[in-house]
Each structure stands twice: as C-alpha cells, then as structure tokens.
C-alpha cells in the first residue's frame, strides 16, 4: 500500500473523474508496458527508461486499486513482481488481461477468473477473459466494503473465509474490499460504484493512509453540515451515518463484541441494517448481505408480469393484442409481432387480476412496487403514473388546490402546471425567473422574488390563500434551486405552504451525493432533521429577537430567514419523468409525497388519480417503473456518476479544442447563473482551481447551481440558429436532441451515454468547424462579412424576453391589489364562446393602434412558441408591446395556440367590459370584493 507521504499526480480524491479515470490509468499502463516490451524485443537502448515509466504508472495506479476487489492484491502483487523482475512480456500480457477484464466487466460474470487471482496469478495472464461463463446462469456481481481495524496482513484470510461461504443457490455473488479507517471507507464508497454493502468492525481509526487532502476538507464540512460528529471517538456509528448520507441505498452491517443489543436499540443506529456480535457465525453475515441485495433486486410487478406471460391464459376481455394471436396469425401484420417479439404481447392484459393489480386502486404488486420506490426515493408515498409528468403535475395540482386558492408558480414552467391552474380553478400568481436574454432563455426564480410575493400577499390579507409553490427543479436548461433554502425561507413566512417540485428532468439526482441535497426529497430530509434540532430552535429564537416585533418587509427580504420549527408543516411533493432520466419506458412518471398532512388530502388525491389516469394503463410502463427503481438502487450511483463525468468531458473537449472552440462553446455556470446567485464565489466546474470540495460547498450554499449534465452549446457563433443546427445534426449526422434556443442547442448526458457517443459528437463538431473554415476561406471577404453579420444577428440582435404583464382587470378580484394573481380558468372558458372572441393579425396596423390607444388586448388562450417552450401569453393576460415585439421577432415555426392565418385570438372588448359575466366565468362581477377561496369558505 502507498503511504501518505507519496503525492501522485492524480490524487485518489479527485472524485469527479473516478470511473473513466480508472480505465484511463490502466490503458496508460498497458501502453507503457507495450512500449517496454517492444523496446526489449528490439533491444532499444531506452528499454530501461521504458521499464521505469511502466513502474511509475503502476505505482500511481496502485494507490487507487486498494478500493476495488478486482484485480485485487494478489494480481497486483504479481504484476509488480513482473515489472521489478524485468519481465516486459509478462507485464504486457497481464496488464492486457486485467484491463480487458475491467473494460468488459468480464470479471463480474466469470467467477473462475476471480478465483484464479488467488490461486495462480501467473496462469491468469495467458488467458483471454471469457466473458460470461458457458452454461452458467447470470448471477449479478457486487462488492462488499469491509472496514476493519485488524492488521492488513489478516485481511486476505478474512476474505477467504467469506468466499468459502458461497453456495450454488446464492442469487448473487460478491467479493470483498478491505480498508482500515474511516476516511478510507468513505473513499472506497465514493470511488467504487460496485460496492453495495458495508461491514463495519468496531474500533476503526479515523485517518486515511492515502494522500487525500481534498477528501479531508470535504469530510470536515460535509459531516459537520449533516450533524455527524466524526471526532466522537468511536467512529463506527458515525461512519455508518456518513456513508448513508453519501449513498443511502447501501446496506450497512456492524460488527461489535461489546453489547451489540445496546447499539441495535439505539435510535441513531437506524441507518445500520443489522448488528452482529463479532464472534458469531459469519454465515449469518453472508446471508444477510445477500438478503439485503435481494430486497433491492426484487421487482414485484415486473416479476409477476413475467410469470403471467408464461401462463396459458384465455382472454375474453377487450385487448386483442394480448397473447398476440391476432398478430402472429395475421397475413398482414405479422411483421409487427416479429419486430416487437412475443413477450410484449404475452405480457399484455386489460385484467387486474392474477397479481397484475390495478394502477388506480393498487392493493397487490403495484402497491408493493410503489412502496419500494418510496423507500428508494426517500418519500413517504409514491404513485406510478403512466401518462407522463404532464399528468402527474395535473394530478397533484387538482388534489391540492381548489377554486380561489393561490398557486405561486414560475411563469416559465411546463404547460401542464398552467393547465393545472385551469383544472383546479386556482389563481396563478406568476413569478418571474431571471432572464438570460442573450440566449433567449430564463433561469430560476430568485428567492427574493418568492419571498416578496408571499409578503405582498400577506400585506393584502391573502396569505391564507397561498397554498402551493410550484417550481421546476432543475429547469430545462439545468438551473438547480437551493431547495432547502427556498422551502426554509418560504416556510418562515407561510409555515404551511405546500411545495410541488417539478423534477421532470432531475429524477436521477437522488443517486448523486452532490445533487441529492438539491432534490425535493433530499432537501426535505435535511429540513426534517434541522427542524428537530434544538440548536435550530435556538437559532430561530435568536433571529426572532434580532428581527424584533413587526419587522419590515425590507428587513425580511434581506435576512436569510429561519422557519419556526414549532409551526412548520413540511409538505413536499415531487413529480419526475422517470422515463427522462432512468431506464423506464416513455411516459413512465412518478409522484413522490413527503407530507405529514397527506391524510388530509388523501381522498382528493385519489380523486385526482381517478380523474387523470387512464383506465387502461400500459402494463409495460408500470413494469419498467418497477425495474428503473431496481436499477437505480443497485447501480444508480455508478451510472449517474458516469453521466456527470461524460458531461464534464464534453465541456472540456469542446471548450479546449483549438478549432471547435472557435465556433462553439458550452456555457459554464458563470454564464448561465448571474454571480449574485453563486454566493460561494463558485465560477465553473472547469475553472482551473476547481476541486470537488469546492463543488460541494457551492452546491450547499449557492442560491442556484448548474446541472452539469445539461449542456448549453452555443451555435450562433458558428452562424447557426438553434433549430437549424438541431435539424442539421439530425439529418446529416444522426445526432438527436430536443431543445434549442435562438442561438444554442441543449445537449444532455444521461445514464445511457458512453464515451463513444462523446467521441462521435466531438468528431461531428470538428467536421462542421472545418467546413465553416473552408467556406470562409473559399468565399473570401464577402463570405466572411456575411458570416459575421449572421453571427451578430444571432448573438447580439436578440429579442428581449417578455415578462408576464398582468391579468386583465376582468379576471382579477381586486385590480388595485399589488399581487397579480388572476382567474385564468374564467378567462380560459370565456374563450369557449365565439361571440366573446376576436382575432387580430400579428402584422396588422390595427394591432399597433390597439396597443397604443386601447382598448387593451387580452389573450383568449395560451400561446406557446417552441422554442423557447414557455407561454408568452396565457388566457386573460393583457398583451403588451414587449410581447408583440417578441412574437414578431420569433422565427420559429411551431407556436401552439397561434394560427398565423387567423392571427392572435383575443377576448373582445365588448365582453371584457360587460357587467354580467358569462355562465362559465367564475369571477364575481363586483370589483374590489375580496373573495375567499372555496377552501376558506369550507373552513368557516
Ligand atoms: C419541466 C417539465 N415538467 C413536465 C414535463 C412533462 O413531462 P412528460 O413528458 O413526462 O409528460 C416536461 C416535459 O418536457 C418538463 O420539461
């Protein structure tokens, strides 16, 4: 093992590049070993130098390999011996064999390959890894981290003892990795994504034997911030808590020989799955480890569906494709069966019996699958949804909001929320995000904007009606809220405000220790802990003393508010498009609930499910939700890590490529997030002095952070508008993406991407850049001027983004109110009556005249251009000159809610001025009467 005094060029705590960097190190070693072999074969004079180079790379690599079961100490020792004994050929062969095995993961499938390392490392070198063992059923492989204070010399014996316990009937197979300290256990858990369980022996020391200063910096801040006292003396329990914070899915076992029953009864030890007495039978430990994995592996709905598909079932219900007979026997559509395969049809049914359960009222396998998902995602309840998050959002909003309630919502949120307001009759109070005008997109809503809206509502006597805050986390372009701070500060003003976090894009974030605290469930967990902490109560009371009685709004706005822990009701809902970031079929979505008052809305929640869920849900989507959960609980950490690494690789490759970076650039956090929201001083992940302790600090403190996996690639500087560039990538290069802006496209990495995808992308960008270079060179000054003008137009002549103007007085209870909520539902249904509407062409002089002299223009419907994809008009909204200017500058073809031939659809002045509202208009005609919400009326 390497010592602390050794400083390698790539330290073990360089976390952001864990997995890929490991492969790179093995590849470099292989390259060096081959050079050395060649030099030896042809008797090159520098063969000694080649040997030395190989040796340095090997030493560097060894530092990291302590944290992995494969190749393990025996093989590494053998490799070291070959290098030191001048065996160039043997070194090259063994390195080749190990790196191939690592790259293909064949060591996971092939138990004999792993065993060989113990028996005969020498023999192993000459074998090519076989991949899957012939005839053997696949048994998933994982690694167990053993944290032991015993002398390292005894570790291999312990490992051997556990290996002897393997039985043929075990469903999984594992190997062990030994470390000897708290810090090394944390490192192992971070670095090795194959670790699924941790066994902690009592009495471990704290410091690492590796050189890991950044880890220490991180640990000190991270553990303290999460209430873990690593200096407590006995480190076992603190280690268990720390590891659970990093990777909550891990099973943790504790071995002690002093009063195990006492520890087992300690509430702070709930993070430990089982406590064992050290001297007892290790078979129990072995079986418990397997049992823990089995619990995560089990996918009750999917497994039952597979069994169902194998049964000879006669169907007399309405789903002809079930069993596939109408397809496979058909003269004309047999190819459909051939394409999709028999199982798809055998696994289809419209029945809810036979363990298939009912999605609308689950009592069996779906219920269990949802409970497992709740555990995995850190929620109290989970609802599977098979019609996308568009439906999940509407369900939550219908369930939580009634007519007259006020819903504070980001104006740029997904359209499902706007429709949620229409459905529920709640009055949207739109909050503006900060604009990124140059890139025609919006960022996040500043916390000060949210607080001001709540304080204004309070001033207007309407705070009791403010029921729900809806925010998109992260936004399409990757802006992540400081979820904890948003909830804490809003609850300080309105202690029972409910939160709906639309995490359509961010479901995967649960499996990143960086991002988790910025997810709805992660932040709720942190706040739950905080609100129970006596120190928090003290800090709150101290803040109250400082603020004094009746603090001004200005003071409240500038203070980082703490919530009253005795009053808060932490009610958090999250929706996520599981299909967008996990291995789930399209439209698979989940609603997560963490709400101590859920029982008060449970009935209406079920009503909302009945309203929106199809009575014919697709069984395959339900099964894939179940399977996506399994995957994330078992390999989500590793996969998400890789997606983050790949995103960083793309950022680095594009921005540092001498040719590509002349025309293209991926925007960093500093360009996507104004400095005032990067409180920690964080600049970007690629900044030269960056390390992951700083990234963690920024993720803890900053008001807004950037999800690195969402990459805004500026293409305007290459003369392409977003749509044009997207279409070109699809048509000419088979590269697909979905979001564009005037001068950029959005690239995303996810758990599906590989390094080859990146290589392909970079190759394409090089090709396009070369083409531009050639065109500019061939075309001479004329072409260069045209190009420069095009770039200028795309990059500097950008339309201002129109803010939400206001609702027409017709749809406001009190037009003099300083809060701008409006009855959008009334406006929406007003447009159902043709005589109440009119159309005006966008280019017509009449439109300009009306803008100048009135009567005001009021939109009859939603107008949503793609891109940017947010509604620039909503029903009942007054249309101002800014919005018209934006519309006129828009050069996109797809504008939902607008037909160019007819023009803008408006509510006409006669209707707007009429005293008697139409029967569909629920706004009271008497102005200046403050209406109570239906809920407040019910409460009376
Ligand atoms: C923020 C946000 N919420 C919700 C949705 C809707 O999700 P789904 O496509 O699963 O219906 C989207 C879709 O793009 C979205 O961007």
mmCIF file of N, CA and C in Angstrom, residues 213-309:
data_model
loop_
_atom_site.group_PDB
_atom_site.id
_atom_site.type_symbol
_atom_site.label_atom_id
_atom_site.label_comp_id
_atom_site.label_asym_id
_atom_site.label_seq_id
_atom_site.Cartn_x
_atom_site.Cartn_y
_atom_site.Cartn_z
ATOM 1 N N UNK A 213 -6.054 15.193 0.711
ATOM 2 C CA UNK A 213 -6.381 16.431 1.422
ATOM 3 C C UNK A 213 -7.759 16.990 1.073
ATOM 4 N N UNK A 214 -8.153 16.827 -0.183
ATOM 5 C CA UNK A 214 -9.454 17.375 -0.573
ATOM 6 C C UNK A 214 -10.559 16.595 0.121
ATOM 7 N N UNK A 215 -10.325 15.284 0.261
ATOM 8 C CA UNK A 215 -11.308 14.469 0.965
ATOM 9 C C UNK A 215 -11.485 15.001 2.387
ATOM 10 N N UNK A 216 -10.368 15.317 3.019
ATOM 11 C CA UNK A 216 -10.440 15.770 4.413
ATOM 12 C C UNK A 216 -11.220 17.087 4.476
ATOM 13 N N UNK A 217 -10.921 17.980 3.550
ATOM 14 C CA UNK A 217 -11.621 19.272 3.510
ATOM 15 C C UNK A 217 -13.124 19.027 3.334
ATOM 16 N N UNK A 218 -13.432 18.116 2.416
ATOM 17 C CA UNK A 218 -14.829 17.804 2.140
ATOM 18 C C UNK A 218 -15.497 17.175 3.358
ATOM 19 N N UNK A 219 -14.809 16.181 3.913
ATOM 20 C CA UNK A 219 -15.418 15.435 5.022
ATOM 21 C C UNK A 219 -15.725 16.345 6.196
ATOM 22 N N UNK A 220 -14.772 17.209 6.506
ATOM 23 C CA UNK A 220 -14.961 18.080 7.660
ATOM 24 C C UNK A 220 -16.234 18.902 7.476
ATOM 25 N N UNK A 221 -16.349 19.514 6.305
ATOM 26 C CA UNK A 221 -17.513 20.369 6.071
ATOM 27 C C UNK A 221 -18.781 19.536 5.927
ATOM 28 N N UNK A 222 -18.665 18.459 5.191
ATOM 29 C CA UNK A 222 -19.846 17.671 4.847
ATOM 30 C C UNK A 222 -20.459 17.017 6.077
ATOM 31 N N UNK A 223 -19.606 16.411 6.864
ATOM 32 C CA UNK A 223 -20.125 15.701 8.030
ATOM 33 C C UNK A 223 -20.680 16.681 9.050
ATOM 34 N N UNK A 224 -19.955 17.773 9.268
ATOM 35 C CA UNK A 224 -20.431 18.742 10.250
ATOM 36 C C UNK A 224 -21.773 19.311 9.801
ATOM 37 N N UNK A 225 -21.869 19.622 8.493
ATOM 38 C CA UNK A 225 -23.116 20.208 7.998
ATOM 39 C C UNK A 225 -24.281 19.245 8.134
ATOM 40 N N UNK A 226 -23.986 17.972 8.184
ATOM 41 C CA UNK A 226 -25.066 16.987 8.286
ATOM 42 C C UNK A 226 -25.191 16.417 9.693
ATOM 43 N N UNK A 227 -24.578 17.075 10.617
ATOM 44 C CA UNK A 227 -24.755 16.696 12.020
ATOM 45 C C UNK A 227 -24.042 15.418 12.409
ATOM 46 N N UNK A 228 -23.025 15.001 11.642
ATOM 47 C CA UNK A 228 -22.280 13.802 12.016
ATOM 48 C C UNK A 228 -20.974 14.243 12.679
ATOM 49 N N UNK A 229 -20.765 13.772 13.897
ATOM 50 C CA UNK A 229 -19.567 14.170 14.620
ATOM 51 C C UNK A 229 -18.496 13.101 14.448
ATOM 52 N N UNK A 230 -17.584 13.360 13.498
ATOM 53 C CA UNK A 230 -16.565 12.353 13.203
ATOM 54 C C UNK A 230 -15.466 12.320 14.260
ATOM 55 N N UNK A 231 -15.484 13.280 15.170
ATOM 56 C CA UNK A 231 -14.452 13.280 16.214
ATOM 57 C C UNK A 231 -14.973 12.654 17.509
ATOM 58 N N UNK A 232 -16.067 11.960 17.372
ATOM 59 C CA UNK A 232 -16.728 11.463 18.576
ATOM 60 C C UNK A 232 -15.944 10.373 19.298
ATOM 61 N N UNK A 233 -14.899 9.877 18.696
ATOM 62 C CA UNK A 233 -14.115 8.850 19.376
ATOM 63 C C UNK A 233 -14.318 7.513 18.709
ATOM 64 N N UNK A 234 -15.370 6.810 19.063
ATOM 65 C CA UNK A 234 -15.676 5.548 18.385
ATOM 66 C C UNK A 234 -16.280 5.902 17.036
ATOM 67 N N UNK A 235 -15.668 5.462 15.956
ATOM 68 C CA UNK A 235 -16.059 6.010 14.664
ATOM 69 C C UNK A 235 -17.068 5.176 13.903
ATOM 70 N N UNK A 236 -17.353 3.993 14.386
ATOM 71 C CA UNK A 236 -18.188 3.079 13.610
ATOM 72 C C UNK A 236 -19.554 3.639 13.281
ATOM 73 N N UNK A 237 -20.262 4.102 14.296
ATOM 74 C CA UNK A 237 -21.616 4.596 14.070
ATOM 75 C C UNK A 237 -21.598 5.856 13.201
ATOM 76 N N UNK A 238 -20.638 6.733 13.473
ATOM 77 C CA UNK A 238 -20.536 7.959 12.668
ATOM 78 C C UNK A 238 -20.233 7.608 11.217
ATOM 79 N N UNK A 239 -19.417 6.581 11.047
ATOM 80 C CA UNK A 239 -19.109 6.168 9.679
ATOM 81 C C UNK A 239 -20.383 5.669 8.987
ATOM 82 N N UNK A 240 -21.155 4.862 9.697
ATOM 83 C CA UNK A 240 -22.403 4.358 9.110
ATOM 84 C C UNK A 240 -23.288 5.526 8.699
ATOM 85 N N UNK A 241 -23.386 6.522 9.552
ATOM 86 C CA UNK A 241 -24.226 7.683 9.231
ATOM 87 C C UNK A 241 -23.666 8.436 8.022
ATOM 88 N N UNK A 242 -22.344 8.591 8.013
ATOM 89 C CA UNK A 242 -21.722 9.332 6.905
ATOM 90 C C UNK A 242 -21.938 8.606 5.579
ATOM 91 N N UNK A 243 -21.789 7.291 5.586
ATOM 92 C CA UNK A 243 -21.937 6.538 4.337
ATOM 93 C C UNK A 243 -23.374 6.572 3.840
ATOM 94 N N UNK A 244 -24.303 6.563 4.777
ATOM 95 C CA UNK A 244 -25.718 6.631 4.389
ATOM 96 C C UNK A 244 -26.049 7.989 3.772
ATOM 97 N N UNK A 245 -25.341 9.019 4.252
ATOM 98 C CA UNK A 245 -25.571 10.338 3.651
ATOM 99 C C UNK A 245 -25.069 10.357 2.213
ATOM 100 N N UNK A 246 -23.959 9.679 1.991
ATOM 101 C CA UNK A 246 -23.393 9.662 0.646
ATOM 102 C C UNK A 246 -24.192 8.753 -0.278
ATOM 103 N N UNK A 247 -24.483 7.568 0.217
ATOM 104 C CA UNK A 247 -25.184 6.593 -0.629
ATOM 105 C C UNK A 247 -26.256 5.878 0.208
ATOM 106 N N UNK A 248 -27.442 6.494 0.287
ATOM 107 C CA UNK A 248 -28.469 5.961 1.192
ATOM 108 C C UNK A 248 -28.912 4.546 0.855
ATOM 109 N N UNK A 249 -28.646 4.112 -0.374
ATOM 110 C CA UNK A 249 -29.120 2.789 -0.777
ATOM 111 C C UNK A 249 -28.285 1.652 -0.163
ATOM 112 N N UNK A 250 -27.089 1.964 0.325
ATOM 113 C CA UNK A 250 -26.186 0.906 0.815
ATOM 114 C C UNK A 250 -26.744 0.200 2.048
ATOM 115 N N UNK A 251 -26.485 -1.107 2.128
ATOM 116 C CA UNK A 251 -26.803 -1.843 3.355
ATOM 117 C C UNK A 251 -25.575 -1.780 4.251
ATOM 118 N N UNK A 252 -25.790 -1.407 5.490
ATOM 119 C CA UNK A 252 -24.647 -1.290 6.402
ATOM 120 C C UNK A 252 -24.804 -2.263 7.561
ATOM 121 N N UNK A 253 -23.755 -3.012 7.805
ATOM 122 C CA UNK A 253 -23.744 -4.001 8.901
ATOM 123 C C UNK A 253 -22.668 -3.603 9.893
ATOM 124 N N UNK A 254 -22.924 -3.932 11.138
ATOM 125 C CA UNK A 254 -21.995 -3.515 12.180
ATOM 126 C C UNK A 254 -21.582 -4.722 12.996
ATOM 127 N N UNK A 255 -20.285 -4.872 13.176
ATOM 128 C CA UNK A 255 -19.782 -5.995 13.978
ATOM 129 C C UNK A 255 -19.139 -5.460 15.251
ATOM 130 N N UNK A 256 -19.677 -5.879 16.370
ATOM 131 C CA UNK A 256 -19.120 -5.389 17.624
ATOM 132 C C UNK A 256 -19.073 -6.546 18.622
ATOM 133 N N UNK A 257 -18.165 -6.485 19.578
ATOM 134 C CA UNK A 257 -18.225 -7.543 20.589
ATOM 135 C C UNK A 257 -18.611 -6.963 21.941
ATOM 136 N N UNK A 258 -18.991 -5.677 21.928
ATOM 137 C CA UNK A 258 -19.474 -5.138 23.202
ATOM 138 C C UNK A 258 -20.934 -4.723 23.053
ATOM 139 N N UNK A 259 -21.768 -5.427 23.720
ATOM 140 C CA UNK A 259 -23.196 -5.143 23.822
ATOM 141 C C UNK A 259 -23.850 -4.782 22.485
ATOM 142 N N UNK A 260 -23.857 -5.731 21.554
ATOM 143 C CA UNK A 260 -24.489 -5.429 20.264
ATOM 144 C C UNK A 260 -25.957 -5.041 20.422
ATOM 145 N N UNK A 261 -26.627 -5.633 21.434
ATOM 146 C CA UNK A 261 -28.057 -5.340 21.602
ATOM 147 C C UNK A 261 -28.287 -3.874 21.970
ATOM 148 N N UNK A 262 -27.294 -3.272 22.650
ATOM 149 C CA UNK A 262 -27.445 -1.871 23.048
ATOM 150 C C UNK A 262 -27.412 -0.981 21.791
ATOM 151 N N UNK A 263 -26.459 -1.274 20.932
ATOM 152 C CA UNK A 263 -26.349 -0.494 19.695
ATOM 153 C C UNK A 263 -27.602 -0.689 18.842
ATOM 154 N N UNK A 264 -28.055 -1.940 18.754
ATOM 155 C CA UNK A 264 -29.219 -2.230 17.924
ATOM 156 C C UNK A 264 -30.437 -1.439 18.401
ATOM 157 N N UNK A 265 -30.487 -1.147 19.682
ATOM 158 C CA UNK A 265 -31.633 -0.423 20.228
ATOM 159 C C UNK A 265 -31.466 1.094 20.160
ATOM 160 N N UNK A 266 -30.302 1.553 19.758
ATOM 161 C CA UNK A 266 -30.033 2.987 19.695
ATOM 162 C C UNK A 266 -30.710 3.590 18.454
ATOM 163 N N UNK A 267 -31.507 4.642 18.650
ATOM 164 C CA UNK A 267 -32.251 5.183 17.503
ATOM 165 C C UNK A 267 -31.338 5.822 16.464
ATOM 166 N N UNK A 268 -30.192 6.299 16.929
ATOM 167 C CA UNK A 268 -29.290 6.915 15.948
ATOM 168 C C UNK A 268 -28.603 5.845 15.089
ATOM 169 N N UNK A 269 -28.839 4.577 15.440
ATOM 170 C CA UNK A 269 -28.236 3.494 14.655
ATOM 171 C C UNK A 269 -29.232 2.913 13.650
ATOM 172 N N UNK A 270 -30.308 3.650 13.375
ATOM 173 C CA UNK A 270 -31.309 3.101 12.447
ATOM 174 C C UNK A 270 -30.745 2.951 11.029
ATOM 175 N N UNK A 271 -29.619 3.620 10.772
ATOM 176 C CA UNK A 271 -29.020 3.502 9.442
ATOM 177 C C UNK A 271 -28.313 2.147 9.269
ATOM 178 N N UNK A 272 -28.179 1.403 10.350
ATOM 179 C CA UNK A 272 -27.495 0.101 10.269
ATOM 180 C C UNK A 272 -28.537 -0.995 10.057
ATOM 181 N N UNK A 273 -28.294 -1.837 9.084
ATOM 182 C CA UNK A 273 -29.294 -2.850 8.753
ATOM 183 C C UNK A 273 -29.327 -3.966 9.787
ATOM 184 N N UNK A 274 -28.138 -4.404 10.198
ATOM 185 C CA UNK A 274 -28.083 -5.421 11.254
ATOM 186 C C UNK A 274 -26.811 -5.279 12.061
ATOM 187 N N UNK A 275 -26.949 -5.551 13.364
ATOM 188 C CA UNK A 275 -25.769 -5.532 14.234
ATOM 189 C C UNK A 275 -25.447 -6.980 14.580
ATOM 190 N N UNK A 276 -24.184 -7.340 14.444
ATOM 191 C CA UNK A 276 -23.756 -8.709 14.761
ATOM 192 C C UNK A 276 -22.736 -8.697 15.885
ATOM 193 N N UNK A 277 -22.718 -9.799 16.597
ATOM 194 C CA UNK A 277 -21.638 -9.978 17.556
ATOM 195 C C UNK A 277 -20.473 -10.596 16.775
ATOM 196 N N UNK A 278 -19.304 -9.996 16.889
ATOM 197 C CA UNK A 278 -18.170 -10.384 16.041
ATOM 198 C C UNK A 278 -17.855 -11.860 16.062
ATOM 199 N N UNK A 279 -18.023 -12.464 17.246
ATOM 200 C CA UNK A 279 -17.553 -13.845 17.359
ATOM 201 C C UNK A 279 -18.540 -14.851 16.781
ATOM 202 N N UNK A 280 -19.736 -14.397 16.425
ATOM 203 C CA UNK A 280 -20.744 -15.350 15.964
ATOM 204 C C UNK A 280 -20.488 -15.838 14.545
ATOM 205 N N UNK A 281 -21.330 -16.763 14.139
ATOM 206 C CA UNK A 281 -21.236 -17.446 12.858
ATOM 207 C C UNK A 281 -21.249 -16.461 11.662
ATOM 208 N N UNK A 282 -20.180 -16.414 10.855
ATOM 209 C CA UNK A 282 -20.160 -15.467 9.736
ATOM 210 C C UNK A 282 -21.199 -15.789 8.645
ATOM 211 N N UNK A 283 -21.716 -17.040 8.671
ATOM 212 C CA UNK A 283 -22.731 -17.386 7.669
ATOM 213 C C UNK A 283 -23.928 -16.425 7.758
ATOM 214 N N UNK A 284 -24.277 -16.040 8.975
ATOM 215 C CA UNK A 284 -25.397 -15.108 9.155
ATOM 216 C C UNK A 284 -25.116 -13.795 8.427
ATOM 217 N N UNK A 285 -23.881 -13.362 8.555
ATOM 218 C CA UNK A 285 -23.494 -12.114 7.896
ATOM 219 C C UNK A 285 -23.613 -12.275 6.382
ATOM 220 N N UNK A 286 -23.066 -13.378 5.897
ATOM 221 C CA UNK A 286 -23.106 -13.675 4.457
ATOM 222 C C UNK A 286 -24.560 -13.670 3.960
ATOM 223 N N UNK A 287 -25.427 -14.370 4.667
ATOM 224 C CA UNK A 287 -26.820 -14.470 4.226
ATOM 225 C C UNK A 287 -27.519 -13.114 4.322
ATOM 226 N N UNK A 288 -27.164 -12.357 5.326
ATOM 227 C CA UNK A 288 -27.785 -11.027 5.467
ATOM 228 C C UNK A 288 -27.381 -10.123 4.317
ATOM 229 N N UNK A 289 -26.116 -10.216 3.938
ATOM 230 C CA UNK A 289 -25.640 -9.383 2.818
ATOM 231 C C UNK A 289 -26.452 -9.724 1.559
ATOM 232 N N UNK A 290 -26.614 -11.006 1.305
ATOM 233 C CA UNK A 290 -27.366 -11.420 0.108
ATOM 234 C C UNK A 290 -28.833 -11.013 0.214
ATOM 235 N N UNK A 291 -29.359 -11.118 1.417
ATOM 236 C CA UNK A 291 -30.760 -10.776 1.629
ATOM 237 C C UNK A 291 -31.006 -9.286 1.369
ATOM 238 N N UNK A 292 -30.045 -8.465 1.809
ATOM 239 C CA UNK A 292 -30.174 -7.018 1.588
ATOM 240 C C UNK A 292 -30.219 -6.690 0.103
ATOM 241 N N UNK A 293 -29.378 -7.376 -0.656
ATOM 242 C CA UNK A 293 -29.356 -7.127 -2.109
ATOM 243 C C UNK A 293 -30.663 -7.623 -2.730
ATOM 244 N N UNK A 294 -31.111 -8.778 -2.256
ATOM 245 C CA UNK A 294 -32.347 -9.350 -2.810
ATOM 246 C C UNK A 294 -33.515 -8.394 -2.612
ATOM 247 N N UNK A 295 -33.504 -7.703 -1.507
ATOM 248 C CA UNK A 295 -34.623 -6.786 -1.244
ATOM 249 C C UNK A 295 -34.649 -5.644 -2.265
ATOM 250 N N UNK A 296 -33.476 -5.175 -2.623
ATOM 251 C CA UNK A 296 -33.440 -4.108 -3.628
ATOM 252 C C UNK A 296 -33.683 -4.671 -5.029
ATOM 253 N N UNK A 297 -33.211 -5.900 -5.234
ATOM 254 C CA UNK A 297 -33.305 -6.513 -6.569
ATOM 255 C C UNK A 297 -34.761 -6.843 -6.929
ATOM 256 N N UNK A 298 -35.522 -7.178 -5.925
ATOM 257 C CA UNK A 298 -36.879 -7.681 -6.176
ATOM 258 C C UNK A 298 -37.748 -6.606 -6.836
ATOM 259 N N UNK A 299 -38.325 -6.963 -7.970
ATOM 260 C CA UNK A 299 -39.243 -6.067 -8.673
ATOM 261 C C UNK A 299 -40.584 -6.792 -8.764
ATOM 262 N N UNK A 300 -41.439 -6.634 -7.770
ATOM 263 C CA UNK A 300 -42.605 -7.497 -7.646
ATOM 264 C C UNK A 300 -43.531 -7.453 -8.851
ATOM 265 N N UNK A 301 -43.708 -6.257 -9.401
ATOM 266 C CA UNK A 301 -44.653 -6.174 -10.509
ATOM 267 C C UNK A 301 -44.057 -6.806 -11.764
ATOM 268 N N UNK A 302 -42.825 -6.461 -12.050
ATOM 269 C CA UNK A 302 -42.165 -6.968 -13.256
ATOM 270 C C UNK A 302 -42.056 -8.494 -13.199
ATOM 271 N N UNK A 303 -41.678 -9.002 -12.030
ATOM 272 C CA UNK A 303 -41.506 -10.457 -11.917
ATOM 273 C C UNK A 303 -42.834 -11.180 -12.103
ATOM 274 N N UNK A 304 -43.878 -10.599 -11.530
ATOM 275 C CA UNK A 304 -45.176 -11.235 -11.691
ATOM 276 C C UNK A 304 -45.641 -11.185 -13.148
ATOM 277 N N UNK A 305 -45.321 -10.081 -13.791
ATOM 278 C CA UNK A 305 -45.725 -9.937 -15.190
ATOM 279 C C UNK A 305 -45.016 -11.000 -16.049
ATOM 280 N N UNK A 306 -43.760 -11.254 -15.730
ATOM 281 C CA UNK A 306 -43.036 -12.300 -16.476
ATOM 282 C C UNK A 306 -43.697 -13.657 -16.255
ATOM 283 N N UNK A 307 -44.072 -13.908 -15.002
ATOM 284 C CA UNK A 307 -44.741 -15.197 -14.718
ATOM 285 C C UNK A 307 -46.066 -15.274 -15.450
ATOM 286 N N UNK A 308 -46.777 -14.164 -15.429
ATOM 287 C CA UNK A 308 -48.090 -14.116 -16.085
ATOM 288 C C UNK A 308 -47.940 -14.450 -17.572
ATOM 289 N N UNK A 309 -46.899 -13.886 -18.180
ATOM 290 C CA UNK A 309 -46.699 -14.073 -19.615
ATOM 291 C C UNK A 309 -46.468 -15.544 -19.973
#
